[in-house]
Amino acid sequence: MAHTEESRQKLREICRVAARVFYEKGYDGASMQEIASAVGLTKAGLYHHVESKDHLLYEIMNYGMDILQEAVLDKVSQIADPLEKLRQTMIGHIDLIVRARDLEITVILHENRSLKGALRKKINARKRDYIRFLEDLIAAVQTQRGGPPRVAPQVAAFALLGMINWLYQWYQPDGAIKQEEIATQYADFFFRGLLGTS
Amino acid sequence: MAHTEESRQKLREICRVAARVFYEKGYDGASMQEIASAVGLTKAGLYHHVESKDHLLYEIMNYGMDILQEAVLDKVSQIADPLEKLRQTMIGHIDLIVRARDLEITVILHENRSLKGALRKKINARKRDYIRFLEDLIAAVQTQRGGPPRVAPQVAAFALLGMINWLYQWYQPDGAIKQEEIATQYADFFFRGLLGTS
């Protein structure tokens, strides 16, 4: 269908609901009929918006990457200092995982291997772009600091992603550790690890 | 059935094969019939070893925790110095994820929410024991070093687990970064983050 603003909003709504169904039943355990019912559409109505279950999973992941782009990356794009830019990227990404706890994101984390072929390649390309963005920023921070780098940018980038993406496994919104505290402690921890300063 | 050594070995074999089937088809997408065929048993034969699909998932996760215990925790139990003990725990855990790449472990990481009720509680209790072990070690390292701790032991423990458990998402055995390099860079990065030294 044509990508009018209205159809885009409808697709996003479908993605949010479908992500919840996939989350509860697993990608393989959920049927398109169940998802249609949960959205309040007929099965034919659902297929009007997405051509297959594969494409639906792809659209959810794509939506997750859109959220990262809009809520984090667009906001830091004007920051010139690489260290501050990286710190704000971390804090924004943590915010995304911890506060909103978008289930779509969790589905991205979990169901990546459910997606096959060309759609998987497209999503992986978007993920790789983000990883490269982090690696480049990390290398820029290391260059700015001077001296021999203490860790390969690629290893540091994946340490950062692991720290943040694992949050959903343990973070309790009503637990003892508050979100701002985690963001600050994580960012400080990361930069000490990266640069070796206290 | 009685837990003879023979039955225990058979159960482990079933777990390894079933983990691969769950990995490929998802927990909800795989049937007990498929798993029985993959192990070379009849369905009745499979049910002789595990009473349900739930219990099979539980046994796989339990096996994953057994591997952690035997291959990592038992080996560091005699190390007295907390920093060295924590470093060897990290390196052992990385080794587990990176080298053996046991699919059971990946299933544990991914399918936790597929397990319900009492079985889930039992596995989560084992996971919590490991987290508490890490937190206590981290606190001991901080105390040994002296001065105010730079990060809460709980936050550091989850940073460590995120860094390591995320490895399976990106590590390529034939990639540019070799396993020993990752283990060393990760451990050094972690201790700089924890202690603030270079």
mmCIF file of C-alpha atoms in Angstrom:
data_model
loop_
_atom_site.group_PDB
_atom_site.id
_atom_site.type_symbol
_atom_site.label_atom_id
_atom_site.label_comp_id
_atom_site.label_asym_id
_atom_site.label_seq_id
_atom_site.Cartn_x
_atom_site.Cartn_y
_atom_site.Cartn_z
ATOM 1 C CA MET A 1 0.000 0.000 0.000
ATOM 2 C CA ALA A 2 1.041 3.625 -0.414
ATOM 3 C CA HIS A 3 3.166 4.920 2.428
ATOM 4 C CA THR A 4 0.974 7.783 3.514
ATOM 5 C CA GLU A 5 1.469 9.116 7.043
ATOM 6 C CA GLU A 6 -1.749 7.353 8.039
ATOM 7 C CA SER A 7 -0.609 3.987 6.725
ATOM 8 C CA ARG A 8 2.738 4.477 8.416
ATOM 9 C CA GLN A 9 1.070 5.118 11.764
ATOM 10 C CA LYS A 10 -1.173 2.085 11.290
ATOM 11 C CA LEU A 11 1.857 -0.062 10.506
ATOM 12 C CA ARG A 12 3.576 1.149 13.665
ATOM 13 C CA GLU A 13 0.524 0.289 15.729
ATOM 14 C CA ILE A 14 0.469 -3.182 14.174
ATOM 15 C CA CYS A 15 4.171 -3.559 14.954
ATOM 16 C CA ARG A 16 3.685 -2.656 18.615
ATOM 17 C CA VAL A 17 0.830 -5.117 19.076
ATOM 18 C CA ALA A 18 2.499 -7.869 17.050
ATOM 19 C CA ALA A 19 5.728 -7.449 19.017
ATOM 20 C CA ARG A 20 3.751 -8.096 22.204
ATOM 21 C CA VAL A 21 2.187 -11.239 20.712
ATOM 22 C CA PHE A 22 5.574 -12.508 19.472
ATOM 23 C CA TYR A 23 7.030 -11.716 22.869
ATOM 24 C CA GLU A 24 4.382 -13.751 24.663
ATOM 25 C CA LYS A 25 4.108 -16.707 22.284
ATOM 26 C CA GLY A 26 7.428 -16.657 20.444
ATOM 27 C CA TYR A 27 7.720 -15.919 16.748
ATOM 28 C CA ASP A 28 7.027 -19.512 15.764
ATOM 29 C CA GLY A 29 4.246 -19.938 18.287
ATOM 30 C CA ALA A 30 2.198 -16.917 17.153
ATOM 31 C CA SER A 31 -0.140 -17.068 14.167
ATOM 32 C CA MET A 32 -1.108 -14.230 11.825
ATOM 33 C CA GLN A 33 -4.714 -14.865 12.883
ATOM 34 C CA GLU A 34 -3.864 -14.195 16.530
ATOM 35 C CA ILE A 35 -1.998 -11.043 15.603
ATOM 36 C CA ALA A 36 -4.869 -9.802 13.426
ATOM 37 C CA SER A 37 -7.312 -10.365 16.292
ATOM 38 C CA ALA A 38 -5.038 -8.563 18.740
ATOM 39 C CA VAL A 39 -4.849 -5.538 16.423
ATOM 40 C CA GLY A 40 -8.603 -5.639 15.774
ATOM 41 C CA LEU A 41 -8.252 -6.499 12.095
ATOM 42 C CA THR A 42 -9.365 -9.414 9.976
ATOM 43 C CA LYS A 43 -6.582 -11.609 8.684
ATOM 44 C CA ALA A 44 -7.145 -10.124 5.214
ATOM 45 C CA GLY A 45 -6.990 -6.641 6.728
ATOM 46 C CA LEU A 46 -3.637 -7.473 8.336
ATOM 47 C CA TYR A 47 -2.277 -8.776 5.027
ATOM 48 C CA HIS A 48 -3.262 -5.456 3.488
ATOM 49 C CA HIS A 49 -0.543 -3.873 5.646
ATOM 50 C CA VAL A 50 2.122 -6.600 5.666
ATOM 51 C CA GLU A 51 2.527 -9.259 3.032
ATOM 52 C CA SER A 52 3.794 -12.063 5.305
ATOM 53 C CA LYS A 53 4.790 -13.009 8.850
ATOM 54 C CA ASP A 54 8.434 -12.624 7.814
ATOM 55 C CA HIS A 55 7.763 -9.097 6.658
ATOM 56 C CA LEU A 56 5.934 -8.343 9.876
ATOM 57 C CA LEU A 57 8.966 -9.415 11.917
ATOM 58 C CA TYR A 58 11.144 -7.343 9.617
ATOM 59 C CA GLU A 59 8.888 -4.290 10.046
ATOM 60 C CA ILE A 60 9.037 -4.639 13.829
ATOM 61 C CA MET A 61 12.836 -4.738 13.754
ATOM 62 C CA ASN A 62 12.900 -1.851 11.314
ATOM 63 C CA TYR A 63 10.642 0.110 13.635
ATOM 64 C CA GLY A 64 13.013 -0.655 16.514
ATOM 65 C CA MET A 65 15.889 0.765 14.476
ATOM 66 C CA ASP A 66 13.745 3.799 13.552
ATOM 67 C CA ILE A 67 13.174 4.481 17.252
ATOM 68 C CA LEU A 68 16.926 4.307 17.900
ATOM 69 C CA GLN A 69 17.513 6.700 15.002
ATOM 70 C CA GLU A 70 14.851 9.200 16.025
ATOM 71 C CA ALA A 71 15.168 9.084 19.804
ATOM 72 C CA VAL A 72 18.957 8.819 20.059
ATOM 73 C CA LEU A 73 21.022 9.305 16.911
ATOM 74 C CA ASP A 74 19.198 12.325 15.466
ATOM 75 C CA LYS A 75 19.531 14.071 18.832
ATOM 76 C CA VAL A 76 23.303 13.651 19.096
ATOM 77 C CA SER A 77 24.022 14.473 15.457
ATOM 78 C CA GLN A 78 24.856 18.104 16.237
ATOM 79 C CA ILE A 79 27.338 17.356 19.032
ATOM 80 C CA ALA A 80 30.881 17.993 17.793
ATOM 81 C CA ASP A 81 32.965 16.654 20.683
ATOM 82 C CA PRO A 82 33.330 12.877 20.179
ATOM 83 C CA LEU A 83 33.462 12.024 23.882
ATOM 84 C CA GLU A 84 30.325 13.997 24.682
ATOM 85 C CA LYS A 85 28.611 12.601 21.583
ATOM 86 C CA LEU A 86 29.423 9.027 22.629
ATOM 87 C CA ARG A 87 28.324 9.674 26.206
ATOM 88 C CA GLN A 88 24.969 11.084 25.063
ATOM 89 C CA THR A 89 24.512 8.170 22.643
ATOM 90 C CA MET A 90 25.028 5.734 25.519
ATOM 91 C CA ILE A 91 22.643 7.597 27.795
ATOM 92 C CA GLY A 92 20.018 7.822 25.045
ATOM 93 C CA HIS A 93 20.332 4.124 24.214
ATOM 94 C CA ILE A 94 20.077 3.166 27.903
ATOM 95 C CA ASP A 95 17.014 5.379 28.179
ATOM 96 C CA LEU A 96 15.450 3.506 25.274
ATOM 97 C CA ILE A 97 15.978 0.096 26.850
ATOM 98 C CA VAL A 98 15.212 1.016 30.425
ATOM 99 C CA ARG A 99 12.413 3.545 30.353
ATOM 100 C CA ALA A 100 10.251 2.823 27.388
ATOM 101 C CA ARG A 101 11.049 -0.884 27.491
ATOM 102 C CA ASP A 102 9.606 -1.138 23.998
ATOM 103 C CA LEU A 103 8.845 -4.775 23.520
ATOM 104 C CA GLU A 104 9.795 -4.377 19.863
ATOM 105 C CA ILE A 105 13.365 -3.910 20.969
ATOM 106 C CA THR A 106 13.282 -7.078 23.003
ATOM 107 C CA VAL A 107 11.930 -8.914 19.999
ATOM 108 C CA ILE A 108 14.792 -7.570 17.917
ATOM 109 C CA LEU A 109 17.226 -8.845 20.494
ATOM 110 C CA HIS A 110 15.613 -12.252 20.695
ATOM 111 C CA GLU A 111 14.197 -13.171 17.359
ATOM 112 C CA ASN A 112 16.999 -12.146 15.024
ATOM 113 C CA ARG A 113 17.592 -15.751 13.982
ATOM 114 C CA SER A 114 13.904 -16.119 13.050
ATOM 115 C CA LEU A 115 14.424 -13.744 10.131
ATOM 116 C CA LYS A 116 15.949 -15.237 6.991
ATOM 117 C CA GLY A 117 17.383 -14.216 3.652
ATOM 118 C CA ALA A 118 17.133 -10.716 2.194
ATOM 119 C CA LEU A 119 15.097 -9.241 5.053
ATOM 120 C CA ARG A 120 17.657 -10.425 7.574
ATOM 121 C CA LYS A 121 20.424 -8.893 5.486
ATOM 122 C CA LYS A 122 18.619 -5.548 5.402
ATOM 123 C CA ILE A 123 18.199 -5.425 9.172
ATOM 124 C CA ASN A 124 21.745 -6.593 9.784
ATOM 125 C CA ALA A 125 22.972 -3.807 7.510
ATOM 126 C CA ARG A 126 21.152 -1.253 9.685
ATOM 127 C CA LYS A 127 22.608 -2.817 12.826
ATOM 128 C CA ARG A 128 26.083 -2.788 11.304
ATOM 129 C CA ASP A 129 25.705 0.917 10.492
ATOM 130 C CA TYR A 130 25.063 1.602 14.156
ATOM 131 C CA ILE A 131 28.022 -0.533 15.227
ATOM 132 C CA ARG A 132 30.274 1.285 12.755
ATOM 133 C CA PHE A 133 29.000 4.633 14.071
ATOM 134 C CA LEU A 134 30.008 3.521 17.588
ATOM 135 C CA GLU A 135 33.401 2.221 16.454
ATOM 136 C CA ASP A 136 34.190 5.459 14.633
ATOM 137 C CA LEU A 137 33.191 7.526 17.657
ATOM 138 C CA ILE A 138 35.275 5.331 19.953
ATOM 139 C CA ALA A 139 38.299 5.660 17.674
ATOM 140 C CA ALA A 140 37.789 9.454 17.569
ATOM 141 C CA VAL A 141 37.693 9.575 21.386
ATOM 142 C CA GLN A 142 40.884 7.518 21.561
ATOM 143 C CA THR A 143 42.621 9.779 19.015
ATOM 144 C CA GLN A 144 41.512 12.881 20.864
ATOM 145 C CA ARG A 145 42.861 11.472 24.124
ATOM 146 C CA GLY A 146 46.169 10.549 22.479
ATOM 147 C CA GLY A 147 48.559 7.744 23.378
ATOM 148 C CA PRO A 148 48.174 4.125 22.307
ATOM 149 C CA PRO A 149 44.554 2.900 22.365
ATOM 150 C CA ARG A 150 43.955 0.556 25.310
ATOM 151 C CA VAL A 151 41.292 -1.535 23.570
ATOM 152 C CA ALA A 152 40.321 -2.208 19.937
ATOM 153 C CA PRO A 153 37.359 0.038 18.953
ATOM 154 C CA GLN A 154 35.450 -3.025 17.774
ATOM 155 C CA VAL A 155 35.849 -4.788 21.117
ATOM 156 C CA ALA A 156 34.854 -1.626 23.002
ATOM 157 C CA ALA A 157 31.801 -1.155 20.764
ATOM 158 C CA PHE A 158 30.577 -4.656 21.485
ATOM 159 C CA ALA A 159 31.303 -4.287 25.207
ATOM 160 C CA LEU A 160 29.129 -1.157 25.116
ATOM 161 C CA LEU A 161 26.322 -2.894 23.219
ATOM 162 C CA GLY A 162 26.448 -5.918 25.507
ATOM 163 C CA MET A 163 26.291 -3.778 28.642
ATOM 164 C CA ILE A 164 23.308 -1.833 27.322
ATOM 165 C CA ASN A 165 21.364 -4.503 25.472
ATOM 166 C CA TRP A 166 21.603 -6.861 28.432
ATOM 167 C CA LEU A 167 19.862 -4.304 30.684
ATOM 168 C CA TYR A 168 16.403 -5.569 29.773
ATOM 169 C CA GLN A 169 17.339 -8.902 31.364
ATOM 170 C CA TRP A 170 17.722 -7.498 34.844
ATOM 171 C CA TYR A 171 16.578 -3.898 35.130
ATOM 172 C CA GLN A 172 13.559 -3.415 37.404
ATOM 173 C CA PRO A 173 11.894 0.008 37.087
ATOM 174 C CA ASP A 174 10.866 -0.246 40.754
ATOM 175 C CA GLY A 175 14.178 -1.714 41.936
ATOM 176 C CA ALA A 176 16.833 -0.111 44.143
ATOM 177 C CA ILE A 177 18.891 1.297 41.269
ATOM 178 C CA LYS A 178 17.302 4.245 39.512
ATOM 179 C CA GLN A 179 17.596 4.856 35.809
ATOM 180 C CA GLU A 180 19.719 8.013 36.008
ATOM 181 C CA GLU A 181 22.088 6.195 38.321
ATOM 182 C CA ILE A 182 22.511 3.314 35.883
ATOM 183 C CA ALA A 183 23.064 5.658 32.951
ATOM 184 C CA THR A 184 25.728 7.633 34.841
ATOM 185 C CA GLN A 185 27.447 4.610 36.354
ATOM 186 C CA TYR A 186 27.435 2.797 33.019
ATOM 187 C CA ALA A 187 28.814 5.780 31.108
ATOM 188 C CA ASP A 188 31.529 6.432 33.725
ATOM 189 C CA PHE A 189 32.390 2.736 33.844
ATOM 190 C CA PHE A 190 32.634 2.567 30.061
ATOM 191 C CA PHE A 191 34.872 5.611 29.735
ATOM 192 C CA ARG A 192 37.191 4.403 32.490
ATOM 193 C CA GLY A 193 37.429 1.075 30.664
ATOM 194 C CA LEU A 194 38.042 2.828 27.358
ATOM 195 C CA LEU A 195 40.504 5.459 28.486
ATOM 196 C CA GLY A 196 41.957 4.116 31.705
ATOM 197 C CA THR A 197 41.353 7.211 33.771
ATOM 198 C CA SER A 198 39.580 7.354 37.091
ATOM 199 C CA MET B 1 14.055 -42.840 35.996
ATOM 200 C CA ALA B 2 16.962 -43.483 38.344
ATOM 201 C CA HIS B 3 19.832 -41.063 37.939
ATOM 202 C CA THR B 4 22.541 -43.520 37.098
ATOM 203 C CA GLU B 5 25.621 -42.159 35.343
ATOM 204 C CA GLU B 6 24.362 -43.772 32.142
ATOM 205 C CA SER B 7 20.975 -42.060 32.341
ATOM 206 C CA ARG B 8 22.685 -38.756 33.136
ATOM 207 C CA GLN B 9 24.879 -39.030 30.039
ATOM 208 C CA LYS B 10 21.861 -39.923 27.927
ATOM 209 C CA LEU B 11 19.980 -36.914 29.279
ATOM 210 C CA ARG B 12 22.908 -34.651 28.406
ATOM 211 C CA GLU B 13 22.986 -36.028 24.874
ATOM 212 C CA ILE B 14 19.249 -35.374 24.563
ATOM 213 C CA CYS B 15 19.793 -31.843 25.864
ATOM 214 C CA ARG B 16 22.496 -31.081 23.303
ATOM 215 C CA VAL B 17 20.387 -32.318 20.392
ATOM 216 C CA ALA B 18 17.174 -30.696 21.663
ATOM 217 C CA ALA B 19 18.966 -27.377 22.171
ATOM 218 C CA ARG B 20 19.948 -27.455 18.500
ATOM 219 C CA VAL B 21 16.354 -28.171 17.449
ATOM 220 C CA PHE B 22 15.001 -25.385 19.711
ATOM 221 C CA TYR B 23 17.684 -23.079 18.345
ATOM 222 C CA GLU B 24 16.681 -23.770 14.761
ATOM 223 C CA LYS B 25 12.898 -23.843 15.138
ATOM 224 C CA GLY B 26 12.297 -21.871 18.316
ATOM 225 C CA TYR B 27 10.931 -23.428 21.471
ATOM 226 C CA ASP B 28 7.321 -23.007 20.345
ATOM 227 C CA GLY B 29 8.048 -24.131 16.801
ATOM 228 C CA ALA B 30 9.692 -27.436 17.745
ATOM 229 C CA SER B 31 7.681 -30.545 18.587
ATOM 230 C CA MET B 32 8.637 -33.400 20.909
ATOM 231 C CA GLN B 33 8.271 -35.714 17.906
ATOM 232 C CA GLU B 34 10.922 -33.767 15.983
ATOM 233 C CA ILE B 35 13.233 -33.818 18.965
ATOM 234 C CA ALA B 36 12.736 -37.556 19.482
ATOM 235 C CA SER B 37 13.579 -38.194 15.811
ATOM 236 C CA ALA B 38 16.669 -35.990 16.023
ATOM 237 C CA VAL B 39 17.934 -37.953 19.036
ATOM 238 C CA GLY B 40 17.066 -41.274 17.403
ATOM 239 C CA LEU B 41 14.380 -42.172 19.935
ATOM 240 C CA THR B 42 10.680 -42.853 19.684
ATOM 241 C CA LYS B 43 8.473 -40.244 21.273
ATOM 242 C CA ALA B 44 7.725 -42.711 24.096
ATOM 243 C CA GLY B 45 11.458 -43.270 24.494
ATOM 244 C CA LEU B 46 12.028 -39.525 24.818
ATOM 245 C CA TYR B 47 9.290 -39.244 27.447
ATOM 246 C CA HIS B 48 11.090 -41.975 29.364
ATOM 247 C CA HIS B 49 13.905 -39.437 29.935
ATOM 248 C CA VAL B 50 11.946 -36.172 30.295
ATOM 249 C CA GLU B 51 8.337 -35.905 31.344
ATOM 250 C CA SER B 52 7.409 -32.842 29.237
ATOM 251 C CA LYS B 53 8.671 -30.220 26.804
ATOM 252 C CA ASP B 54 8.842 -27.758 29.728
ATOM 253 C CA HIS B 55 11.050 -30.139 31.644
ATOM 254 C CA LEU B 56 13.233 -30.627 28.591
ATOM 255 C CA LEU B 57 13.812 -26.872 28.324
ATOM 256 C CA TYR B 58 14.528 -26.808 32.050
ATOM 257 C CA GLU B 59 17.021 -29.669 31.735
ATOM 258 C CA ILE B 60 18.818 -27.858 28.906
ATOM 259 C CA MET B 61 19.139 -24.705 31.005
ATOM 260 C CA ASN B 62 20.208 -26.747 33.997
ATOM 261 C CA TYR B 63 22.835 -28.445 31.858
ATOM 262 C CA GLY B 64 24.050 -24.999 30.752
ATOM 263 C CA MET B 65 24.446 -23.984 34.394
ATOM 264 C CA ASP B 66 26.202 -27.308 35.144
ATOM 265 C CA ILE B 67 28.720 -26.532 32.406
ATOM 266 C CA LEU B 68 29.371 -23.091 33.913
ATOM 267 C CA GLN B 69 29.835 -24.714 37.322
ATOM 268 C CA GLU B 70 32.164 -27.464 36.127
ATOM 269 C CA ALA B 71 34.173 -25.607 33.496
ATOM 270 C CA VAL B 72 34.519 -22.263 35.278
ATOM 271 C CA LEU B 73 33.434 -22.032 38.907
ATOM 272 C CA ASP B 74 34.925 -25.283 40.185
ATOM 273 C CA LYS B 75 38.255 -24.316 38.627
ATOM 274 C CA VAL B 76 38.493 -20.918 40.325
ATOM 275 C CA SER B 77 37.263 -22.136 43.710
ATOM 276 C CA GLN B 78 40.786 -22.532 45.080
ATOM 277 C CA ILE B 79 41.982 -19.039 44.105
ATOM 278 C CA ALA B 80 42.229 -16.863 47.219
ATOM 279 C CA ASP B 81 42.946 -13.419 45.701
ATOM 280 C CA PRO B 82 39.585 -11.883 44.736
ATOM 281 C CA LEU B 83 40.928 -9.931 41.754
ATOM 282 C CA GLU B 84 42.647 -12.970 40.256
ATOM 283 C CA LYS B 85 39.592 -15.109 41.006
ATOM 284 C CA LEU B 86 37.310 -12.628 39.234
ATOM 285 C CA ARG B 87 39.669 -12.337 36.271
ATOM 286 C CA GLN B 88 39.823 -16.121 35.849
ATOM 287 C CA THR B 89 36.038 -16.357 36.171
ATOM 288 C CA MET B 90 35.658 -13.810 33.365
ATOM 289 C CA ILE B 91 38.169 -15.571 31.152
ATOM 290 C CA GLY B 92 36.540 -18.953 31.806
ATOM 291 C CA HIS B 93 33.060 -17.621 31.084
ATOM 292 C CA ILE B 94 34.261 -15.961 27.869
ATOM 293 C CA ASP B 95 35.886 -19.219 26.879
ATOM 294 C CA LEU B 96 32.560 -20.988 27.391
ATOM 295 C CA ILE B 97 30.664 -18.573 25.143
ATOM 296 C CA VAL B 98 33.299 -18.119 22.487
ATOM 297 C CA ARG B 99 35.019 -21.422 22.011
ATOM 298 C CA ALA B 100 32.560 -24.144 22.731
ATOM 299 C CA ARG B 101 29.640 -22.027 21.571
ATOM 300 C CA ASP B 102 27.355 -24.561 23.211
ATOM 301 C CA LEU B 103 23.974 -23.993 21.666
ATOM 302 C CA GLU B 104 22.399 -24.872 25.002
ATOM 303 C CA ILE B 105 23.822 -21.654 26.369
ATOM 304 C CA THR B 106 22.315 -19.616 23.560
ATOM 305 C CA VAL B 107 18.995 -21.270 24.223
ATOM 306 C CA ILE B 108 19.270 -20.329 27.886
ATOM 307 C CA LEU B 109 19.929 -16.753 26.898
ATOM 308 C CA HIS B 110 17.038 -16.640 24.459
ATOM 309 C CA GLU B 111 14.281 -18.831 25.716
ATOM 310 C CA ASN B 112 14.175 -17.893 29.380
ATOM 311 C CA ARG B 113 10.690 -16.456 29.007
ATOM 312 C CA SER B 114 9.459 -19.748 27.498
ATOM 313 C CA LEU B 115 9.875 -21.418 30.871
ATOM 314 C CA LYS B 116 7.092 -20.871 33.395
ATOM 315 C CA GLY B 117 6.277 -21.469 37.031
ATOM 316 C CA ALA B 118 8.352 -23.588 39.377
ATOM 317 C CA LEU B 119 10.906 -24.679 36.775
ATOM 318 C CA ARG B 120 11.604 -21.066 35.858
ATOM 319 C CA LYS B 121 12.049 -20.207 39.530
ATOM 320 C CA LYS B 122 14.553 -23.026 39.976
ATOM 321 C CA ILE B 123 16.664 -21.880 37.034
ATOM 322 C CA ASN B 124 16.450 -18.245 38.052
ATOM 323 C CA ALA B 125 17.660 -19.218 41.523
ATOM 324 C CA ARG B 126 20.761 -20.819 39.979
ATOM 325 C CA LYS B 127 21.339 -17.722 37.835
ATOM 326 C CA ARG B 128 20.931 -15.481 40.875
ATOM 327 C CA ASP B 129 23.505 -17.544 42.762
ATOM 328 C CA TYR B 130 26.016 -16.844 40.007
ATOM 329 C CA ILE B 131 25.174 -13.130 39.989
ATOM 330 C CA ARG B 132 25.584 -12.982 43.776
ATOM 331 C CA PHE B 133 28.934 -14.782 43.464
ATOM 332 C CA LEU B 134 30.053 -12.088 41.003
ATOM 333 C CA GLU B 135 28.746 -9.235 43.153
ATOM 334 C CA ASP B 136 30.516 -10.574 46.250
ATOM 335 C CA LEU B 137 33.775 -10.968 44.325
ATOM 336 C CA ILE B 138 33.461 -7.459 42.908
ATOM 337 C CA ALA B 139 32.818 -6.010 46.361
ATOM 338 C CA ALA B 140 35.843 -7.937 47.708
ATOM 339 C CA VAL B 141 38.030 -6.503 44.923
ATOM 340 C CA GLN B 142 36.791 -3.002 45.715
ATOM 341 C CA THR B 143 37.451 -3.468 49.432
ATOM 342 C CA GLN B 144 40.925 -4.833 48.757
ATOM 343 C CA ARG B 145 41.707 -1.833 46.565
ATOM 344 C CA GLY B 146 40.400 0.600 49.198
ATOM 345 C CA GLY B 147 38.837 4.017 48.726
ATOM 346 C CA PRO B 148 35.213 4.653 47.804
ATOM 347 C CA PRO B 149 33.825 2.157 45.252
ATOM 348 C CA ARG B 150 33.437 3.759 41.826
ATOM 349 C CA VAL B 151 30.444 1.657 40.784
ATOM 350 C CA ALA B 152 27.811 -0.374 42.621
ATOM 351 C CA PRO B 153 28.774 -4.101 42.637
ATOM 352 C CA GLN B 154 25.364 -4.962 41.197
ATOM 353 C CA VAL B 155 25.788 -2.589 38.250
ATOM 354 C CA ALA B 156 29.324 -3.866 37.631
ATOM 355 C CA ALA B 157 28.123 -7.487 37.782
ATOM 356 C CA PHE B 158 25.490 -6.841 35.130
ATOM 357 C CA ALA B 159 27.922 -4.880 32.977
ATOM 358 C CA LEU B 160 30.200 -7.921 33.121
ATOM 359 C CA LEU B 161 27.414 -10.355 32.267
ATOM 360 C CA GLY B 162 26.172 -8.142 29.421
ATOM 361 C CA MET B 163 29.643 -7.830 27.918
ATOM 362 C CA ILE B 164 30.193 -11.582 28.037
ATOM 363 C CA ASN B 165 26.738 -12.908 27.233
ATOM 364 C CA TRP B 166 26.440 -10.604 24.235
ATOM 365 C CA LEU B 167 29.575 -12.106 22.689
ATOM 366 C CA TYR B 168 27.656 -14.858 20.934
ATOM 367 C CA GLN B 169 25.865 -12.160 18.935
ATOM 368 C CA TRP B 170 28.973 -10.973 17.178
ATOM 369 C CA TYR B 171 31.971 -13.188 17.803
ATOM 370 C CA GLN B 172 33.269 -14.953 14.704
ATOM 371 C CA PRO B 173 35.746 -17.767 15.393
ATOM 372 C CA ASP B 174 37.421 -17.018 12.055
ATOM 373 C CA GLY B 175 37.241 -13.225 12.445
ATOM 374 C CA ALA B 176 40.080 -10.744 12.923
ATOM 375 C CA ILE B 177 39.902 -10.766 16.716
ATOM 376 C CA LYS B 178 41.206 -13.931 18.322
ATOM 377 C CA GLN B 179 39.710 -15.427 21.433
ATOM 378 C CA GLU B 180 42.686 -14.826 23.733
ATOM 379 C CA GLU B 181 42.727 -11.207 22.603
ATOM 380 C CA ILE B 182 39.055 -10.742 23.449
ATOM 381 C CA ALA B 183 39.442 -12.376 26.845
ATOM 382 C CA THR B 184 42.428 -10.181 27.720
ATOM 383 C CA GLN B 185 40.948 -6.955 26.339
ATOM 384 C CA TYR B 186 37.615 -7.628 28.026
ATOM 385 C CA ALA B 187 39.194 -8.416 31.393
ATOM 386 C CA ASP B 188 41.492 -5.361 31.248
ATOM 387 C CA PHE B 189 38.597 -3.153 30.114
ATOM 388 C CA PHE B 190 36.416 -4.437 32.946
ATOM 389 C CA PHE B 191 39.003 -3.904 35.670
ATOM 390 C CA ARG B 192 39.784 -0.395 34.437
ATOM 391 C CA GLY B 193 36.057 0.346 34.542
ATOM 392 C CA LEU B 194 35.763 -1.175 37.996
ATOM 393 C CA LEU B 195 38.833 0.306 39.616
ATOM 394 C CA GLY B 196 39.652 3.361 37.547
ATOM 395 C CA THR B 197 43.271 2.498 36.932
ATOM 396 C CA SER B 198 45.014 2.370 33.596
#
